[in-house]
Coordinates of C-alpha atoms and ligand atoms in Angstrom, one line a residue:
X1233 CA -6.0 -29.0 -12.0
X1234 CA -6.2 -26.3 -9.4
X1235 CA -8.5 -24.6 -7.0
X1236 CA -9.0 -20.9 -6.9
X1237 CA -10.9 -18.7 -4.5
X1238 CA -12.6 -15.9 -6.4
X1239 CA -14.3 -12.9 -4.8
X1240 CA -17.3 -11.8 -6.9
X1241 CA -18.4 -8.2 -6.5
X1242 CA -21.4 -7.8 -8.8
X1243 CA -22.1 -4.2 -7.7
X1244 CA -24.9 -2.0 -9.2
X1245 CA -27.2 -1.9 -12.2
X1246 CA -26.3 -4.5 -14.8
X1247 CA -23.3 -5.6 -12.8
X1248 CA -24.9 -8.7 -11.3
X1249 CA -26.3 -9.8 -14.7
X1250 CA -23.0 -9.5 -16.6
X1251 CA -20.9 -11.1 -13.8
X1252 CA -23.4 -14.0 -13.7
X1253 CA -22.5 -14.7 -17.4
X1254 CA -18.8 -14.4 -16.6
X1255 CA -19.0 -17.0 -13.9
X1256 CA -21.1 -19.2 -16.2
X1257 CA -18.3 -19.1 -18.7
X1258 CA -15.7 -19.7 -16.0
X1259 CA -17.7 -22.7 -14.9
X1260 CA -17.5 -24.1 -18.5
X1261 CA -13.7 -23.6 -18.3
X1262 CA -13.6 -25.4 -14.9
X1263 CA -15.5 -28.4 -16.2
X1264 CA -13.4 -28.6 -19.3
X1265 CA -10.0 -28.3 -17.6
X1266 CA -10.8 -29.9 -14.2
X1267 CA -10.3 -26.7 -12.2
X1268 CA -12.4 -25.5 -9.2
X1269 CA -13.4 -21.9 -8.9
X1270 CA -15.0 -21.2 -5.5
X1271 CA -17.0 -18.0 -5.6
X1272 CA -17.7 -15.8 -2.7
X1273 CA -20.1 -12.9 -3.2
X1274 CA -19.9 -9.5 -1.5
X1275 CA -21.6 -6.1 -1.8
X1276 CA -19.9 -3.0 -3.1
X1277 CA -21.2 0.4 -4.4
X1278 CA -24.8 1.6 -4.1
X1279 CA -26.0 -1.9 -3.0
X1280 CA -23.5 -1.8 -0.2
X1281 CA -24.5 1.7 0.8
X1282 CA -28.1 0.4 1.0
X1283 CA -27.2 -2.6 3.1
X1284 CA -24.5 -1.2 5.4
X1285 CA -24.1 2.6 4.8
X1286 CA -20.6 2.0 3.4
X1287 CA -19.8 1.5 -0.3
X1288 CA -16.9 -0.8 0.7
X1289 CA -17.8 -2.7 3.9
X1290 CA -14.8 -4.1 5.8
X1291 CA -16.0 -7.6 5.2
X1292 CA -15.9 -7.0 1.5
X1293 CA -12.4 -5.7 1.6
X1294 CA -11.3 -8.6 3.8
X1295 CA -12.8 -11.1 1.4
X1296 CA -10.9 -9.5 -1.4
X1297 CA -7.6 -9.6 0.5
X1298 CA -8.2 -13.3 1.1
X1299 CA -9.0 -14.2 -2.5
X1300 CA -6.9 -15.3 -5.5
X1301 CA -8.6 -12.8 -7.8
X1302 CA -11.6 -10.5 -7.9
X1303 CA -14.3 -10.4 -10.5
X1304 CA -16.0 -7.0 -10.4
X1305 CA -19.3 -6.0 -12.1
X1306 CA -20.1 -2.3 -12.2
X1307 CA -20.7 0.6 -9.8
X1308 CA -22.9 3.7 -9.7
X1309 CA -26.5 4.8 -9.3
X1310 CA -28.2 7.8 -10.7
X1311 CA -29.6 8.9 -7.4
X1312 CA -26.0 10.0 -6.4
X1313 CA -25.0 11.4 -9.7
X1314 CA -26.9 14.7 -9.6
X1315 CA -26.5 15.2 -5.9
X1316 CA -23.3 17.2 -5.3
X1317 CA -24.0 17.2 -1.6
X1318 CA -24.0 13.4 -1.2
X1319 CA -21.4 12.5 1.4
X1320 CA -21.2 8.8 0.6
X1321 CA -21.0 7.7 -3.0
X1322 CA -20.8 4.3 -4.7
X1323 CA -17.6 5.3 -6.6
X1324 CA -15.8 5.8 -3.3
X1325 CA -16.0 2.1 -2.8
X1326 CA -14.2 1.4 -6.0
X1327 CA -11.5 4.0 -5.4
X1328 CA -10.9 2.7 -1.9
X1329 CA -10.7 -0.8 -3.2
X1330 CA -8.1 0.2 -5.7
X1331 CA -6.1 2.0 -3.1
X1332 CA -6.4 -0.6 -0.3
X1333 CA -5.4 -3.4 -2.6
X1334 CA -2.6 -1.5 -4.2
X1335 CA -4.0 -1.9 -7.7
X1336 CA -1.8 0.7 -9.3
X1337 CA -2.1 -0.4 -12.9
X1338 CA -5.2 -0.6 -15.0
X1339 CA -4.8 -2.4 -18.3
X1340 CA -7.4 -1.7 -21.0
X1341 CA -6.9 -3.5 -24.3
X1342 CA -8.8 -2.1 -27.3
X1343 CA -9.1 -4.0 -30.5
X1344 CA -11.4 -3.8 -33.4
X1345 CA -13.5 -6.7 -34.6
X1346 CA -13.7 -7.1 -38.4
X1347 CA -17.4 -8.1 -38.1
X1348 CA -18.3 -5.0 -36.1
X1349 CA -16.6 -2.2 -38.1
X1350 CA -20.0 -0.8 -39.1
X1351 CA -20.8 -0.2 -35.4
X1352 CA -18.2 2.4 -34.9
X1353 CA -19.0 6.0 -35.8
X1354 CA -15.6 6.2 -37.4
X1355 CA -15.0 5.1 -41.0
X1356 CA -13.8 1.5 -41.4
X1357 CA -10.5 2.5 -42.9
X1358 CA -9.7 4.5 -39.8
X1359 CA -10.3 1.7 -37.3
X1360 CA -8.7 -1.0 -39.4
X1361 CA -5.7 -2.5 -37.6
X1362 CA -6.5 -1.0 -34.2
X1363 CA -4.9 -3.1 -31.5
X1364 CA -3.8 -1.2 -28.5
X1365 CA -3.4 -1.3 -24.8
X1366 CA -3.9 1.6 -22.4
X1367 CA -1.9 1.3 -19.2
X1368 CA -3.5 3.7 -16.8
X1369 CA -2.0 4.6 -13.4
X1370 CA -4.8 3.9 -10.9
X1371 CA -3.9 4.8 -7.4
X1372 CA -2.4 8.3 -7.6
X1373 CA -2.6 11.6 -9.3
X1374 CA -5.6 14.0 -9.1
X1375 CA -8.0 11.2 -8.0
X1376 CA -6.2 10.8 -4.7
X1377 CA -4.4 14.2 -4.2
X1378 CA -5.4 16.7 -1.6
X1379 CA -8.8 18.2 -2.3
X1380 CA -11.1 20.6 -0.5
X1381 CA -12.8 23.9 -0.3
X1382 CA -11.6 27.3 0.9
X1383 CA -13.3 30.7 1.4
X1384 CA -16.7 29.6 2.7
X1385 CA -16.9 26.9 0.1
X1386 CA -16.5 29.2 -2.9
X1387 CA -13.1 28.0 -3.9
X1388 CA -12.4 24.3 -4.6
X1389 CA -9.2 22.4 -5.4
X1390 CA -8.0 19.0 -6.4
X1391 CA -4.2 18.5 -6.6
X1392 CA -2.3 16.2 -8.9
X1393 CA 0.6 14.7 -7.0
X1394 CA 2.9 11.9 -8.2
X1395 CA 5.9 10.5 -6.4
X1396 CA 8.9 9.0 -8.4
X1397 CA 8.1 5.5 -7.2
X1398 CA 4.5 5.7 -8.4
X1399 CA 5.7 6.8 -11.9
X1400 CA 8.5 4.3 -12.1
X1401 CA 6.5 1.2 -11.4
X1402 CA 3.7 2.1 -13.9
X1403 CA 6.1 3.2 -16.7
X1404 CA 8.1 0.0 -16.2
X1405 CA 4.9 -2.0 -16.6
X1406 CA 4.3 0.1 -19.8
X1407 CA 7.7 -1.0 -21.2
X1408 CA 7.1 -4.6 -20.3
X1409 CA 3.7 -4.7 -21.9
X1410 CA 5.0 -3.0 -25.0
X1411 CA 7.8 -5.6 -25.2
X1412 CA 5.2 -8.4 -25.1
X1413 CA 3.3 -6.7 -28.0
X1414 CA 4.7 -4.6 -30.9
X1415 CA 7.4 -2.8 -28.8
X1416 CA 6.0 0.7 -29.1
X1417 CA 5.3 2.9 -26.1
X1418 CA 3.6 6.3 -26.0
X1419 CA 3.7 8.4 -22.9
X1420 CA 0.7 10.6 -22.9
X1421 CA 1.0 13.7 -20.6
X1422 CA 0.6 17.4 -20.5
X1423 CA 4.3 18.3 -20.0
X1424 CA 3.9 21.6 -21.6
X1425 CA 1.8 22.8 -18.7
X1426 CA 2.0 20.4 -15.7
X1427 CA 5.0 19.9 -13.4
X1428 CA 3.9 16.4 -12.5
X1429 CA 3.9 15.5 -16.3
X1430 CA 7.4 16.8 -16.5
X1431 CA 8.5 14.4 -13.8
X1432 CA 6.7 11.6 -15.7
X1433 CA 8.8 12.5 -18.8
X1434 CA 12.0 12.8 -16.9
X1435 CA 11.6 9.3 -15.4
X1436 CA 10.4 7.8 -18.6
X1437 CA 13.5 9.1 -20.4
X1438 CA 15.7 7.5 -17.7
X1439 CA 13.9 4.2 -18.0
X1440 CA 14.1 4.3 -21.8
X1441 CA 17.9 3.8 -21.4
X1442 CA 17.3 0.3 -20.0
X1443 CA 14.6 -0.4 -22.6
X1444 CA 16.2 0.5 -25.8
X1445 CA 14.4 -2.3 -27.6
X1446 CA 11.1 -0.5 -27.2
X1447 CA 10.4 2.5 -29.4
X1448 CA 9.3 5.4 -27.1
X1449 CA 7.5 8.5 -28.0
X1450 CA 5.7 11.3 -26.1
X1451 CA 2.4 12.9 -26.9
X1452 CA 0.4 15.7 -25.2
X1453 CA -3.0 14.5 -24.0
X1454 CA -5.0 16.9 -26.2
X1455 CA -3.2 15.7 -29.3
X1456 CA -3.6 12.1 -28.1
X1457 CA -7.4 12.6 -27.9
X1458 CA -7.3 13.7 -31.5
X1459 CA -4.9 11.0 -32.7
X1460 CA -7.1 8.3 -31.2
X1461 CA -9.8 9.4 -33.6
X1462 CA -7.7 10.3 -36.6
X1463 CA -5.2 7.5 -36.7
X1464 CA -5.8 5.0 -33.8
X1465 CA -3.8 2.2 -35.5
X1466 CA -0.6 4.1 -34.7
X1467 CA -0.8 3.2 -31.1
X1468 CA 0.6 0.0 -29.4
X1469 CA 0.8 0.7 -25.7
X1470 CA -0.1 4.0 -24.1
X1471 CA 1.0 4.7 -20.6
X1472 CA -0.5 7.6 -18.7
X1473 CA -1.7 9.1 -15.5
X1474 CA -5.0 8.3 -13.7
X1475 CA -7.3 10.9 -15.1
X1476 CA -5.9 11.1 -18.6
X1477 CA -6.2 7.3 -18.8
X1478 CA -9.8 7.5 -17.5
X1479 CA -10.8 9.9 -20.3
X1480 CA -8.8 8.3 -23.1
X1481 CA -10.0 4.8 -22.4
X1482 CA -13.6 5.8 -22.8
X1483 CA -12.8 7.6 -26.0
X1484 CA -10.9 4.6 -27.3
X1485 CA -13.8 2.3 -26.5
X1486 CA -15.6 3.8 -29.5
X1487 CA -13.0 2.2 -31.7
X1488 CA -14.2 -1.3 -30.8
X1489 CA -17.8 -0.5 -31.7
X1490 CA -19.4 -1.0 -28.3
X1491 CA -18.5 -0.2 -24.7
X1492 CA -20.0 -3.6 -24.0
X1493 CA -17.0 -5.4 -25.5
X1494 CA -14.1 -4.0 -23.5
X1495 CA -12.6 -5.7 -20.4
X1496 CA -9.9 -4.5 -18.0
X1497 CA -7.6 -5.7 -15.3
X1498 CA -6.4 -3.8 -12.3
X1499 CA -3.2 -5.2 -10.9
X1500 CA -0.4 -4.3 -8.6
X1501 CA 1.3 -5.9 -5.7
X1502 CA -1.4 -8.3 -4.5
X1503 CA -4.6 -9.7 -5.8
X1504 CA -5.8 -8.6 -9.2
X1505 CA -9.3 -7.3 -10.1
X1506 CA -11.0 -7.8 -13.4
X1507 CA -13.9 -5.7 -14.6
X1508 CA -15.7 -4.5 -17.7
X1509 CA -14.9 -0.9 -18.5
X1510 CA -18.6 -0.1 -18.9
X1511 CA -20.7 1.4 -16.1
X1512 CA -23.8 0.2 -14.3
X1513 CA -26.3 1.2 -17.0
X1514 CA -29.2 1.5 -14.5
X1515 CA -31.9 1.9 -17.2
X1516 CA -31.0 -1.4 -18.7
X1517 CA -30.7 -3.3 -15.4
X1518 CA -32.7 -6.5 -14.9
X1519 CA -33.9 -6.6 -18.5
X1520 CA -31.6 -9.2 -20.0
X1521 CA -30.3 -6.6 -22.5
X1522 CA -26.7 -5.9 -21.3
X1523 CA -23.8 -7.2 -23.3
X1524 CA -21.9 -9.7 -21.2
X1525 CA -18.8 -9.8 -23.4
X1526 CA -16.8 -7.2 -21.5
X1527 CA -17.4 -9.1 -18.3
X1528 CA -16.6 -12.5 -20.0
X1529 CA -13.4 -11.1 -21.5
X1530 CA -12.5 -9.7 -18.1
X1531 CA -12.8 -13.3 -16.8
X1532 CA -10.3 -14.3 -19.6
X1533 CA -7.9 -11.6 -18.3
X1534 CA -8.4 -13.1 -14.8
X1535 CA -7.4 -16.5 -16.1
X1536 CA -4.3 -15.0 -17.8
X1537 CA -3.4 -13.5 -14.5
X1538 CA -3.7 -16.9 -12.9
X1539 CA -1.4 -18.2 -15.6
X1540 CA -4.2 -20.3 -17.1
X1541 CA -3.4 -19.2 -20.7
X1542 CA -5.0 -22.0 -22.7
X1543 CA -8.2 -21.5 -20.7
X1544 CA -8.2 -17.8 -21.4
X1545 CA -7.6 -18.4 -25.1
X1546 CA -10.6 -20.7 -25.2
X1547 CA -12.8 -17.9 -23.9
X1548 CA -11.5 -15.4 -26.4
X1549 CA -12.0 -17.9 -29.2
X1550 CA -15.6 -18.6 -28.1
X1551 CA -16.3 -14.9 -28.1
X1552 CA -14.9 -14.4 -31.5
X1553 CA -16.8 -17.3 -32.9
X1554 CA -20.1 -16.0 -31.5
X1555 CA -19.4 -12.5 -32.9
X1556 CA -18.4 -13.9 -36.3
X1557 CA -21.7 -15.9 -36.4
X1558 CA -23.6 -12.6 -36.1
X1559 CA -25.3 -13.3 -32.8
X1560 CA -25.3 -10.8 -29.9
X1561 CA -27.1 -8.3 -27.8
X1562 CA -28.8 -5.3 -29.2
X1563 CA -25.8 -2.9 -28.9
X1564 CA -24.0 -5.0 -31.5
X1565 CA -26.9 -4.7 -34.0
X1566 CA -26.4 -8.4 -34.8
X1567 CA -28.2 -10.5 -37.4
X1568 CA -29.5 -12.6 -34.6
X1569 CA -30.4 -10.6 -31.5
X1570 CA -30.3 -12.5 -28.2
X1571 CA -30.4 -11.5 -24.6
X1572 CA -27.7 -11.4 -22.0
X1573 CA -28.2 -14.9 -20.7
X1574 CA -28.5 -16.5 -24.1
X1575 CA -25.3 -14.7 -25.2
X1576 CA -23.5 -16.1 -22.1
X1577 CA -24.9 -19.6 -22.8
X1578 CA -23.6 -19.4 -26.3
X1579 CA -20.1 -18.4 -25.3
X1580 CA -20.0 -21.0 -22.5
X1581 CA -21.0 -23.7 -25.0
X1582 CA -18.3 -22.4 -27.3
X1583 CA -15.8 -23.0 -24.6
X1584 CA -17.1 -26.5 -23.9
X1585 CA -16.9 -27.6 -27.5
X1586 CA -13.9 -25.8 -28.8
X1587 CA -10.4 -27.2 -29.2
Ligands
IPM2546 C1 -13.5 3.9 -14.5 C2 -14.6 4.7 -13.9 C3 -14.2 5.1 -12.5 C4 -13.0 6.0 -12.6 C5 -15.3 5.8 -11.7 C6 -16.5 4.9 -11.6 C7 -14.8 6.2 -10.3 O1 -14.9 5.8 -14.7 O2 -13.1 2.9 -13.9 O3 -12.9 4.3 -15.5 O4 -13.1 7.2 -12.8 O5 -11.9 5.5 -12.5
MG2547 MG1 -13.9 5.8 -16.5

């Protein structure tokens, strides 16, 4: 029996709806195992801009620092997307949060569900056996390098910079994650073109000497994009830089059938943050249509991080049972179509009555 202080940052669009289902399921876990989860809510993203002018208010950041873990919803609003002149953007809140909290590793597991193979645009035989983890560097590279404009604004640049220590810590995590799975690590880079990629390769080769039990291979990112579609089951753990990981993780979400199923964790030195990989889906907001599974499975990753393994397993089992029973939100094209809240209820009940 333990007590945990959780910061909940629901964010924009469908974020509040899906995080509500995640806390519902966490409450079922708390009741069953005698834990206490104390939630404190704070604004981030477009809602925070509306309230305070800042996508990451100081009070939100402070709350995160003082919490045991963070549950994050989604961020983004269309009114900023098509306005290149916008000075303040919701996404800045998320990027700052990652940087300020030192969340340098983003872990995105992707597995296929047997019941859902028909949802993927890929043929079932291609996605059979898919079970991989993308380990994406999250606080460096082109996202955070020097950027700007020259020549009266007619030249723009973004630089990709990586320091040895940033590469070492993420690649080490890649090896450790691989060891806990099927012991295969693929470094995805663009070492035929980029100097920063060559440094990644150099350091990864060095680390391989201390990790000889893990099979290591290298793949250029363009080829990796193709391989993810042609033969995704070949991958166990992929470790890669910030932007390559961003792109490849959206691509790999197709393998699971719906973006609405995939959770992620962002971890580093301090408090961990757990969030669905999907965005804020503004058109679907407030309609009880969003799939809460990605948020609920993110809560399971949160429990793993707090070393509550049995609790996390209960959540995953409840999700699997619901999917196997053919119930779900519209994106899953289920036999029995239900809304966000009913789906969350069902999974929460699954937690209560399983095991
Ligand atoms: C993600 C998102 C973010 C990113 C955006 C919202 C800034 O796409 O978490 O993958 O690019 O990292
Ligand atoms: Mg992304």
